[in-house]
PDB file of C-alpha atoms in Angstrom:
ATOM      1  CA  MET W  71      11.963  98.965  69.453  1.00  0.00           C
ATOM      2  CA  GLY W  72      11.953  95.846  66.152  1.00  0.00           C
ATOM      3  CA  TRP W  73       9.198  94.015  64.415  1.00  0.00           C
ATOM      4  CA  PRO W  74       7.952  90.908  65.779  1.00  0.00           C
ATOM      5  CA  ASP W  75      10.627  89.103  63.494  1.00  0.00           C
ATOM      6  CA  GLY W  76      13.159  90.604  65.314  1.00  0.00           C
ATOM      7  CA  LYS W  77      14.159  92.916  62.693  1.00  0.00           C
ATOM      8  CA  SER W  78      15.213  96.864  63.494  1.00  0.00           C
ATOM      9  CA  VAL W  79      12.661  99.286  62.304  1.00  0.00           C
ATOM     10  CA  PRO W  80      14.203 101.524  59.399  1.00  0.00           C
ATOM     11  CA  SER W  81      14.692 105.203  60.511  1.00  0.00           C
ATOM     12  CA  CYS W  82      12.565 107.871  58.810  1.00  0.00           C
ATOM     13  CA  PRO W  83      14.569 110.760  57.520  1.00  0.00           C
ATOM     14  CA  PRO W  84      13.121 113.946  59.125  1.00  0.00           C
ATOM     15  CA  PRO W  85      10.838 116.158  57.321  1.00  0.00           C
ATOM     16  CA  THR W  86      13.311 118.698  56.170  1.00  0.00           C
ATOM     17  CA  VAL W  87      15.058 116.252  54.103  1.00  0.00           C
ATOM     18  CA  HIS W  88      11.826 116.270  52.250  1.00  0.00           C
ATOM     19  CA  LEU W  89      11.773 119.851  51.849  1.00  0.00           C
ATOM     20  CA  VAL W  90      15.351 119.932  50.506  1.00  0.00           C
ATOM     21  CA  CYS W  91      15.125 117.048  47.776  1.00  0.00           C
ATOM     22  CA  SER W  92      11.817 118.604  46.357  1.00  0.00           C
ATOM     23  CA  THR W  93      13.628 121.942  46.247  1.00  0.00           C
ATOM     24  CA  ILE W  94      16.360 120.433  44.104  1.00  0.00           C
ATOM     25  CA  HIS W  95      14.200 118.633  42.075  1.00  0.00           C
ATOM     26  CA  HIS W  96      11.932 121.764  40.930  1.00  0.00           C
ATOM     27  CA  GLN W  97      15.316 124.076  40.809  1.00  0.00           C
ATOM     28  CA  HIS W  98      16.343 120.994  38.347  1.00  0.00           C
ATOM     29  CA  LYS W  99      13.405 121.137  36.028  1.00  0.00           C
ATOM     30  CA  ASN W 100      13.516 124.799  35.951  1.00  0.00           C
ATOM     31  CA  MET W 101      17.103 124.809  34.794  1.00  0.00           C
ATOM     32  CA  SER W 102      16.654 121.949  32.215  1.00  0.00           C
ATOM     33  CA  GLU W 103      13.557 124.127  30.754  1.00  0.00           C
ATOM     34  CA  GLU W 104      15.765 126.930  30.675  1.00  0.00           C
ATOM     35  CA  ARG W 105      18.591 125.455  29.137  1.00  0.00           C
ATOM     36  CA  GLY W 106      16.176 123.684  26.237  1.00  0.00           C
ATOM     37  CA  GLY W 107      15.405 120.686  27.689  1.00  0.00           C
ATOM     38  CA  PHE W 108      18.771 119.474  27.267  1.00  0.00           C
ATOM     39  CA  GLY W 109      18.609 117.767  30.814  1.00  0.00           C
ATOM     40  CA  ARG W 110      16.801 114.992  30.329  1.00  0.00           C
ATOM     41  CA  GLY W 111      16.085 115.074  26.385  1.00  0.00           C
ATOM     42  CA  ARG W 112      12.257 115.554  27.458  1.00  0.00           C
ATOM     43  CA  GLY W 113      12.679 119.640  26.173  1.00  0.00           C
ATOM     44  CA  ARG W 114      11.807 121.040  22.138  1.00  0.00           C
ATOM     45  CA  GLY W 115      15.157 122.578  22.069  1.00  0.00           C
ATOM     46  CA  ARG W 116      13.323 125.983  21.753  1.00  0.00           C
ATOM     47  CA  GLY W 117      14.727 127.757  24.745  1.00  0.00           C
ATOM     48  CA  ASP W 118      13.156 131.154  25.440  1.00  0.00           C
ATOM     49  CA  ARG W 119      12.653 132.044  21.959  1.00  0.00           C
ATOM     50  CA  GLY W 120       8.678 131.340  22.752  1.00  0.00           C
ATOM     51  CA  ARG W 121       6.060 129.673  19.891  1.00  0.00           C
ATOM     52  CA  GLY W 122       3.637 130.478  17.592  1.00  0.00           C
ATOM     53  CA  ARG W 123       3.567 132.051  13.695  1.00  0.00           C
ATOM     54  CA  GLY W 124       5.460 135.255  15.546  1.00  0.00           C
ATOM     55  CA  ARG W 125       8.840 133.445  15.853  1.00  0.00           C
ATOM     56  CA  GLY W 126      11.883 134.819  14.303  1.00  0.00           C
ATOM     57  CA  ARG W 127       9.826 137.924  13.005  1.00  0.00           C
ATOM     58  CA  ARG W 128      11.393 140.774  12.803  1.00  0.00           C
ATOM     59  CA  GLU W 129       9.926 144.093  14.895  1.00  0.00           C
ATOM     60  CA  GLY W 130       9.078 145.623  12.074  1.00  0.00           C
ATOM     61  CA  GLY W 131       6.175 143.928  11.345  1.00  0.00           C
ATOM     62  CA  ARG W 132       6.844 143.695   7.535  1.00  0.00           C
ATOM     63  CA  ASP W 133       4.916 141.145   5.274  1.00  0.00           C
ATOM     64  CA  GLU W 134       6.952 138.221   3.776  1.00  0.00           C
ATOM     65  CA  ASN W 135       4.953 138.167   0.688  1.00  0.00           C
ATOM     66  CA  VAL W 136       5.605 142.213   0.137  1.00  0.00           C
ATOM     67  CA  TRP W 137       7.790 141.679  -3.092  1.00  0.00           C
ATOM     68  CA  VAL W 138      10.664 144.214  -2.785  1.00  0.00           C
ATOM     69  CA  PRO W 139      12.764 144.665  -6.007  1.00  0.00           C
ATOM     70  CA  VAL W 140      16.632 143.816  -6.240  1.00  0.00           C
ATOM     71  CA  THR W 141      17.332 144.992  -9.713  1.00  0.00           C
ATOM     72  CA  LYS W 142      16.713 147.882 -11.242  1.00  0.00           C
ATOM     73  CA  LEU W 143      14.229 146.406 -13.742  1.00  0.00           C
ATOM     74  CA  GLY W 144      12.562 145.103 -10.782  1.00  0.00           C
ATOM     75  CA  ARG W 145      12.105 148.595  -9.517  1.00  0.00           C
ATOM     76  CA  LEU W 146      10.866 150.221 -12.704  1.00  0.00           C
ATOM     77  CA  VAL W 147       8.330 147.211 -12.970  1.00  0.00           C
ATOM     78  CA  LYS W 148       6.958 147.579  -9.769  1.00  0.00           C
ATOM     79  CA  GLU W 149       6.530 151.125 -10.058  1.00  0.00           C
ATOM     80  CA  GLY W 150       4.914 150.788 -13.208  1.00  0.00           C
ATOM     81  CA  LYS W 151       7.374 152.238 -15.618  1.00  0.00           C
ATOM     82  CA  ILE W 152       6.990 149.545 -17.794  1.00  0.00           C
ATOM     83  CA  GLY W 153       3.914 148.738 -19.231  1.00  0.00           C
ATOM     84  CA  SER W 154       4.184 145.053 -20.892  1.00  0.00           C
ATOM     85  CA  ILE W 155       6.644 142.089 -20.621  1.00  0.00           C
ATOM     86  CA  GLU W 156       7.066 142.946 -24.666  1.00  0.00           C
ATOM     87  CA  GLU W 157       8.776 145.747 -23.677  1.00  0.00           C
ATOM     88  CA  ILE W 158      11.612 143.746 -21.524  1.00  0.00           C
ATOM     89  CA  PHE W 159      11.627 141.412 -24.959  1.00  0.00           C
ATOM     90  CA  LEU W 160      12.482 144.385 -27.174  1.00  0.00           C
ATOM     91  CA  PHE W 161      15.517 145.663 -25.730  1.00  0.00           C
ATOM     92  CA  SER W 162      16.775 141.991 -24.526  1.00  0.00           C
ATOM     93  CA  ILE W 163      17.279 142.963 -20.582  1.00  0.00           C
ATOM     94  CA  PRO W 164      17.920 139.793 -18.311  1.00  0.00           C
ATOM     95  CA  VAL W 165      15.222 139.312 -16.399  1.00  0.00           C
ATOM     96  CA  LYS W 166      16.645 138.211 -12.606  1.00  0.00           C
ATOM     97  CA  GLU W 167      13.673 138.404 -10.296  1.00  0.00           C
ATOM     98  CA  ALA W 168      10.672 135.720 -11.260  1.00  0.00           C
ATOM     99  CA  GLU W 169       8.252 138.248  -9.610  1.00  0.00           C
ATOM    100  CA  ILE W 170       8.867 140.490 -12.576  1.00  0.00           C
ATOM    101  CA  ILE W 171       7.057 137.771 -14.993  1.00  0.00           C
ATOM    102  CA  ASP W 172       4.255 137.040 -12.114  1.00  0.00           C
ATOM    103  CA  TYR W 173       3.673 140.451 -11.992  1.00  0.00           C
ATOM    104  CA  PHE W 174       2.460 140.704 -16.134  1.00  0.00           C
ATOM    105  CA  LEU W 175       1.438 137.305 -16.642  1.00  0.00           C
ATOM    106  CA  LYS W 176       0.418 135.771 -12.986  1.00  0.00           C
ATOM    107  CA  ASP W 177      -3.350 135.371 -13.795  1.00  0.00           C
ATOM    108  CA  LYS W 178      -2.645 133.838 -17.445  1.00  0.00           C
ATOM    109  CA  LEU W 179       0.264 131.470 -16.263  1.00  0.00           C
ATOM    110  CA  GLN W 180       0.108 127.829 -16.132  1.00  0.00           C
ATOM    111  CA  ASP W 181       3.006 125.214 -15.056  1.00  0.00           C
ATOM    112  CA  GLU W 182       3.183 121.672 -15.678  1.00  0.00           C
ATOM    113  CA  VAL W 183       5.380 118.973 -14.542  1.00  0.00           C
ATOM    114  CA  MET W 184       6.906 117.400 -17.195  1.00  0.00           C
ATOM    115  CA  LYS W 185       9.217 114.602 -16.333  1.00  0.00           C
ATOM    116  CA  ILE W 186      10.731 113.991 -12.248  1.00  0.00           C
ATOM    117  CA  MET W 187      13.613 111.254 -12.731  1.00  0.00           C
ATOM    118  CA  PRO W 188      16.133 109.929 -10.055  1.00  0.00           C
ATOM    119  CA  VAL W 189      20.004 110.868 -10.709  1.00  0.00           C
ATOM    120  CA  GLN W 190      22.676 109.440  -8.744  1.00  0.00           C
ATOM    121  CA  LYS W 191      26.066 109.882  -7.478  1.00  0.00           C
ATOM    122  CA  GLN W 192      28.825 108.021  -5.887  1.00  0.00           C
ATOM    123  CA  SER W 193      29.827 109.186  -2.812  1.00  0.00           C
ATOM    124  CA  SER W 194      32.124 107.564  -0.269  1.00  0.00           C
ATOM    125  CA  ALA W 195      29.401 106.809   2.114  1.00  0.00           C
ATOM    126  CA  GLY W 196      27.362 104.886  -0.762  1.00  0.00           C
ATOM    127  CA  GLN W 197      25.199 106.203  -3.524  1.00  0.00           C
ATOM    128  CA  ARG W 198      23.323 109.398  -3.077  1.00  0.00           C
ATOM    129  CA  THR W 199      19.981 109.776  -4.728  1.00  0.00           C
ATOM    130  CA  ARG W 200      18.356 113.330  -5.932  1.00  0.00           C
ATOM    131  CA  PHE W 201      15.551 114.231  -8.145  1.00  0.00           C
ATOM    132  CA  LYS W 202      15.651 116.086 -11.087  1.00  0.00           C
ATOM    133  CA  ALA W 203      12.471 117.948 -12.255  1.00  0.00           C
ATOM    134  CA  PHE W 204      11.770 119.381 -15.610  1.00  0.00           C
ATOM    135  CA  VAL W 205       9.090 121.855 -15.402  1.00  0.00           C
ATOM    136  CA  ALA W 206       7.359 123.850 -18.216  1.00  0.00           C
ATOM    137  CA  VAL W 207       5.143 127.278 -17.931  1.00  0.00           C
ATOM    138  CA  GLY W 208       3.191 129.128 -20.490  1.00  0.00           C
ATOM    139  CA  ASP W 209       0.377 131.423 -21.111  1.00  0.00           C
ATOM    140  CA  ALA W 210      -1.195 129.564 -24.156  1.00  0.00           C
ATOM    141  CA  ALA W 211      -0.324 133.181 -25.888  1.00  0.00           C
ATOM    142  CA  GLY W 212       2.621 133.073 -26.968  1.00  0.00           C
ATOM    143  CA  HIS W 213       4.995 132.844 -24.000  1.00  0.00           C
ATOM    144  CA  ILE W 214       6.878 129.798 -22.979  1.00  0.00           C
ATOM    145  CA  GLY W 215       9.481 128.892 -20.427  1.00  0.00           C
ATOM    146  CA  LEU W 216      11.189 125.683 -19.120  1.00  0.00           C
ATOM    147  CA  GLY W 217      12.688 125.178 -15.896  1.00  0.00           C
ATOM    148  CA  VAL W 218      15.136 122.615 -14.837  1.00  0.00           C
ATOM    149  CA  LYS W 219      16.298 121.686 -10.941  1.00  0.00           C
ATOM    150  CA  CYS W 220      17.725 118.947  -8.990  1.00  0.00           C
ATOM    151  CA  SER W 221      17.520 118.505  -5.334  1.00  0.00           C
ATOM    152  CA  SER W 222      16.931 115.952  -2.782  1.00  0.00           C
ATOM    153  CA  GLU W 223      13.406 116.374  -2.086  1.00  0.00           C
ATOM    154  CA  VAL W 224      10.641 116.256  -4.635  1.00  0.00           C
ATOM    155  CA  ALA W 225       8.963 119.261  -3.809  1.00  0.00           C
ATOM    156  CA  THR W 226      12.033 121.310  -3.444  1.00  0.00           C
ATOM    157  CA  ALA W 227      13.084 120.240  -7.068  1.00  0.00           C
ATOM    158  CA  ILE W 228       9.947 121.044  -8.468  1.00  0.00           C
ATOM    159  CA  ARG W 229       9.458 124.734  -7.003  1.00  0.00           C
ATOM    160  CA  GLY W 230      13.304 125.236  -8.154  1.00  0.00           C
ATOM    161  CA  ALA W 231      12.300 124.304 -11.079  1.00  0.00           C
ATOM    162  CA  ILE W 232       9.095 126.979 -11.697  1.00  0.00           C
ATOM    163  CA  LEU W 233      11.106 129.407 -10.607  1.00  0.00           C
ATOM    164  CA  SER W 234      13.862 128.965 -12.777  1.00  0.00           C
ATOM    165  CA  ALA W 235      11.264 128.363 -15.913  1.00  0.00           C
ATOM    166  CA  LYS W 236       9.923 131.598 -15.036  1.00  0.00           C
ATOM    167  CA  LEU W 237      13.046 133.382 -15.559  1.00  0.00           C
ATOM    168  CA  ASN W 238      13.468 131.572 -18.406  1.00  0.00           C
ATOM    169  CA  ILE W 239      10.204 132.763 -20.350  1.00  0.00           C
ATOM    170  CA  ALA W 240      10.805 133.488 -23.868  1.00  0.00           C
ATOM    171  CA  PRO W 241       8.117 135.082 -26.662  1.00  0.00           C
ATOM    172  CA  VAL W 242       6.659 132.751 -29.237  1.00  0.00           C
ATOM    173  CA  ARG W 243       6.278 133.832 -32.949  1.00  0.00           C
ATOM    174  CA  ARG W 244       3.089 132.647 -34.238  1.00  0.00           C
ATOM    175  CA  GLY W 245       1.905 132.627 -38.021  1.00  0.00           C
ATOM    176  CA  PHE W 246      -0.343 131.284 -40.773  1.00  0.00           C
ATOM    177  CA  TRP W 247      -0.210 128.610 -43.108  1.00  0.00           C
ATOM    178  CA  GLY W 248      -1.433 129.859 -46.470  1.00  0.00           C
ATOM    179  CA  ARG W 249      -4.456 132.448 -46.436  1.00  0.00           C
ATOM    180  CA  LYS W 250      -3.671 134.957 -43.316  1.00  0.00           C
ATOM    181  CA  SER W 251      -7.325 135.469 -41.941  1.00  0.00           C
ATOM    182  CA  GLY W 252      -8.142 135.302 -38.595  1.00  0.00           C
ATOM    183  CA  LEU W 253      -5.524 135.033 -35.701  1.00  0.00           C
ATOM    184  CA  PRO W 254      -2.427 133.459 -36.124  1.00  0.00           C
ATOM    185  CA  HIS W 255      -2.267 129.565 -35.411  1.00  0.00           C
ATOM    186  CA  THR W 256       0.989 128.457 -36.346  1.00  0.00           C
ATOM    187  CA  VAL W 257       4.434 128.621 -36.224  1.00  0.00           C
ATOM    188  CA  PRO W 258       5.421 131.418 -39.113  1.00  0.00           C
ATOM    189  CA  THR W 259       8.432 129.027 -40.680  1.00  0.00           C
ATOM    190  CA  LYS W 260      10.280 125.928 -40.439  1.00  0.00           C
ATOM    191  CA  VAL W 261      12.082 126.176 -37.105  1.00  0.00           C
ATOM    192  CA  THR W 262      14.727 123.566 -35.398  1.00  0.00           C
ATOM    193  CA  GLY W 263      15.599 122.910 -32.340  1.00  0.00           C
ATOM    194  CA  LYS W 264      18.814 120.517 -31.168  1.00  0.00           C
ATOM    195  CA  CYS W 265      19.739 119.502 -27.489  1.00  0.00           C
ATOM    196  CA  GLY W 266      22.104 116.351 -27.263  1.00  0.00           C
ATOM    197  CA  SER W 267      21.337 113.603 -30.046  1.00  0.00           C
ATOM    198  CA  VAL W 268      17.992 114.969 -30.594  1.00  0.00           C
ATOM    199  CA  ARG W 269      16.764 117.254 -33.101  1.00  0.00           C
ATOM    200  CA  VAL W 270      12.748 118.608 -33.102  1.00  0.00           C
ATOM    201  CA  ARG W 271      11.663 120.100 -36.470  1.00  0.00           C
ATOM    202  CA  LEU W 272       8.238 122.300 -36.541  1.00  0.00           C
ATOM    203  CA  ILE W 273       6.691 122.934 -39.737  1.00  0.00           C
ATOM    204  CA  PRO W 274       3.542 125.066 -40.241  1.00  0.00           C
ATOM    205  CA  ALA W 275       0.160 123.336 -40.629  1.00  0.00           C
ATOM    206  CA  PRO W 276      -3.272 124.137 -42.051  1.00  0.00           C
ATOM    207  CA  ARG W 277      -5.692 125.472 -39.880  1.00  0.00           C
ATOM    208  CA  GLY W 278      -7.609 122.384 -38.105  1.00  0.00           C
ATOM    209  CA  THR W 279      -4.436 120.210 -38.377  1.00  0.00           C
ATOM    210  CA  GLY W 280      -4.345 120.230 -34.753  1.00  0.00           C
ATOM    211  CA  LEU W 281      -0.730 119.445 -33.065  1.00  0.00           C
ATOM    212  CA  VAL W 282       1.119 116.116 -34.594  1.00  0.00           C
ATOM    213  CA  SER W 283       3.411 115.365 -32.022  1.00  0.00           C
ATOM    214  CA  SER W 284       4.196 113.179 -29.007  1.00  0.00           C
ATOM    215  CA  PRO W 285       1.940 114.001 -25.933  1.00  0.00           C
ATOM    216  CA  ALA W 286       5.047 115.768 -24.060  1.00  0.00           C
ATOM    217  CA  GLY W 287       5.451 117.618 -27.329  1.00  0.00           C
ATOM    218  CA  LYS W 288       1.154 118.240 -27.436  1.00  0.00           C
ATOM    219  CA  ARG W 289       1.457 120.077 -23.729  1.00  0.00           C
ATOM    220  CA  LEU W 290       4.408 122.270 -24.967  1.00  0.00           C
ATOM    221  CA  LEU W 291       2.886 123.358 -28.121  1.00  0.00           C
ATOM    222  CA  SER W 292      -0.257 124.296 -26.402  1.00  0.00           C
ATOM    223  CA  MET W 293       1.207 126.010 -23.525  1.00  0.00           C
ATOM    224  CA  ALA W 294       3.058 128.235 -25.961  1.00  0.00           C
ATOM    225  CA  GLY W 295      -0.241 129.209 -27.943  1.00  0.00           C
ATOM    226  CA  ILE W 296       0.024 127.151 -31.156  1.00  0.00           C
ATOM    227  CA  ASP W 297      -3.059 125.128 -32.182  1.00  0.00           C
ATOM    228  CA  ASP W 298      -1.482 123.869 -35.486  1.00  0.00           C
ATOM    229  CA  CYS W 299       1.744 122.113 -36.265  1.00  0.00           C
ATOM    230  CA  TYR W 300       3.851 119.466 -37.715  1.00  0.00           C
ATOM    231  CA  THR W 301       6.657 118.007 -35.806  1.00  0.00           C
ATOM    232  CA  SER W 302       9.947 116.013 -37.142  1.00  0.00           C
ATOM    233  CA  THR W 303      12.178 114.434 -34.751  1.00  0.00           C
ATOM    234  CA  ARG W 304      15.650 112.946 -35.034  1.00  0.00           C
ATOM    235  CA  GLY W 305      17.319 110.872 -32.599  1.00  0.00           C
ATOM    236  CA  HIS W 306      17.154 109.313 -29.271  1.00  0.00           C
ATOM    237  CA  THR W 307      14.028 110.982 -27.760  1.00  0.00           C
ATOM    238  CA  ARG W 308      12.785 108.522 -25.366  1.00  0.00           C
ATOM    239  CA  THR W 309      15.531 110.989 -23.632  1.00  0.00           C
ATOM    240  CA  MET W 310      12.360 113.118 -22.464  1.00  0.00           C
ATOM    241  CA  GLY W 311      14.834 115.896 -21.010  1.00  0.00           C
ATOM    242  CA  ASN W 312      16.702 116.604 -24.257  1.00  0.00           C
ATOM    243  CA  PHE W 313      13.454 116.061 -26.187  1.00  0.00           C
ATOM    244  CA  ILE W 314      11.552 119.119 -24.450  1.00  0.00           C
ATOM    245  CA  LYS W 315      14.367 121.059 -24.224  1.00  0.00           C
ATOM    246  CA  ALA W 316      15.138 120.441 -27.847  1.00  0.00           C
ATOM    247  CA  LEU W 317      11.445 121.449 -28.783  1.00  0.00           C
ATOM    248  CA  PHE W 318      11.333 124.625 -26.445  1.00  0.00           C
ATOM    249  CA  TYR W 319      14.964 125.905 -28.439  1.00  0.00           C
ATOM    250  CA  ALA W 320      12.802 125.128 -31.456  1.00  0.00           C
ATOM    251  CA  LEU W 321       9.769 127.579 -30.157  1.00  0.00           C
ATOM    252  CA  ARG W 322      12.507 130.095 -28.873  1.00  0.00           C
ATOM    253  CA  ASN W 323      13.799 130.245 -32.792  1.00  0.00           C
ATOM    254  CA  THR W 324      10.739 131.201 -34.094  1.00  0.00           C
ATOM    255  CA  TYR W 325      11.802 134.988 -33.406  1.00  0.00           C
ATOM    256  CA  GLY W 326      15.355 134.726 -35.068  1.00  0.00           C
ATOM    257  CA  TYR W 327      13.897 134.377 -38.600  1.00  0.00           C
ATOM    258  CA  LEU W 328      13.727 138.027 -40.454  1.00  0.00           C
ATOM    259  CA  GLU W 329      10.961 137.213 -42.579  1.00  0.00           C
ATOM    260  CA  PRO W 330       9.610 139.776 -45.434  1.00  0.00           C
ATOM    261  CA  ASP W 331       6.890 140.858 -42.758  1.00  0.00           C
ATOM    262  CA  LEU W 332       9.848 142.047 -40.539  1.00  0.00           C
ATOM    263  CA  TRP W 333      11.682 144.048 -43.299  1.00  0.00           C
ATOM    264  CA  LYS W 334      10.478 147.627 -42.060  1.00  0.00           C
ATOM    265  CA  GLU W 335      12.420 149.428 -39.832  1.00  0.00           C
ATOM    266  CA  ASN W 336      11.383 150.027 -36.425  1.00  0.00           C
ATOM    267  CA  VAL W 337      12.949 153.171 -34.947  1.00  0.00           C
ATOM    268  CA  LEU W 338      14.865 152.029 -31.036  1.00  0.00           C
ATOM    269  CA  THR W 339      13.842 154.429 -28.799  1.00  0.00           C
ATOM    270  CA  ALA W 340      15.502 154.604 -25.647  1.00  0.00           C
ATOM    271  CA  THR W 341      15.878 151.691 -23.119  1.00  0.00           C
ATOM    272  CA  PRO W 342      13.855 151.886 -20.179  1.00  0.00           C
ATOM    273  CA  PHE W 343      16.966 152.331 -18.048  1.00  0.00           C
ATOM    274  CA  GLN W 344      18.050 155.546 -20.054  1.00  0.00           C
ATOM    275  CA  GLU W 345      14.796 157.109 -19.936  1.00  0.00           C
ATOM    276  CA  HIS W 346      14.041 156.850 -16.205  1.00  0.00           C
ATOM    277  CA  THR W 347      17.565 157.395 -15.412  1.00  0.00           C
ATOM    278  CA  ASP W 348      16.435 160.135 -12.944  1.00  0.00           C
ATOM    279  CA  PHE W 349      13.993 157.804 -10.671  1.00  0.00           C
ATOM    280  CA  LEU W 350      16.503 155.232 -10.809  1.00  0.00           C
ATOM    281  CA  SER W 351      19.096 157.655  -9.513  1.00  0.00           C
ATOM    282  CA  LYS W 352      17.273 158.062  -6.000  1.00  0.00           C
ATOM    283  CA  LYS W 353      17.975 155.626  -3.407  1.00  0.00           C
ATOM    284  CA  GLN W 354      15.749 152.997  -2.954  1.00  0.00           C
ATOM    285  CA  ILE W 355      14.153 152.897   0.543  1.00  0.00           C
ATOM    286  CA  ARG W 356      13.583 149.500   1.982  1.00  0.00           C
TER     287      ARG W 356
END
């Protein structure tokens, strides 16, 4: 049998062929979904791990925001064995966990990005650009910290700099100019800090003078809790990184001078590690 123009009629496949083809196509689709979509590139690569916020969470259901200390100092702080951050500074105990600083100063601590600058490295494939962030943290009550972090992304660099600044936090001693009345308002003595070619000198000022410094210096001094101060600088102060580092070192040196006010003898008690030896000897349950 043929068409009117003389051509032969194309033969139609039997119904069983359609059934077999649809079955094979359905099996191939299921295999591609099970393999994560590598068959035709339509899958998202998740496999059978599931989706949603519960992905990757352990069976224990522990909250990720719960602080689990990993150092002896962190264990003492979390259990309330140390009353204030001044006890840590008194015994010069190194702080290796930023959560310790958050435990004492979380409500008062403020952070500010001082500078973000790009840095480049020459590699075989060309130039590799990363971002360097300088972040200062302080509570405007005698505590200041400065952190520096370099990363390929700005947000990652800022987060790392904040973490580093909390670990580098240091106490700032404040004093008076002339008559000792009211609250301390300026630096106790002339102090100097240096970094690179930059030299920063802080000079006590009378009450009501304000902060005589550059905008970056004013922000750093106000975060340290100093209301009145003269500043004198030398060197290439346009290099913002070295300038704020030198200023931070000068503020940190305020406790490095033994004034007559500090001449009286202080009987040092046992360190927190010695005082709470029995507690630290117990095995920590995580």
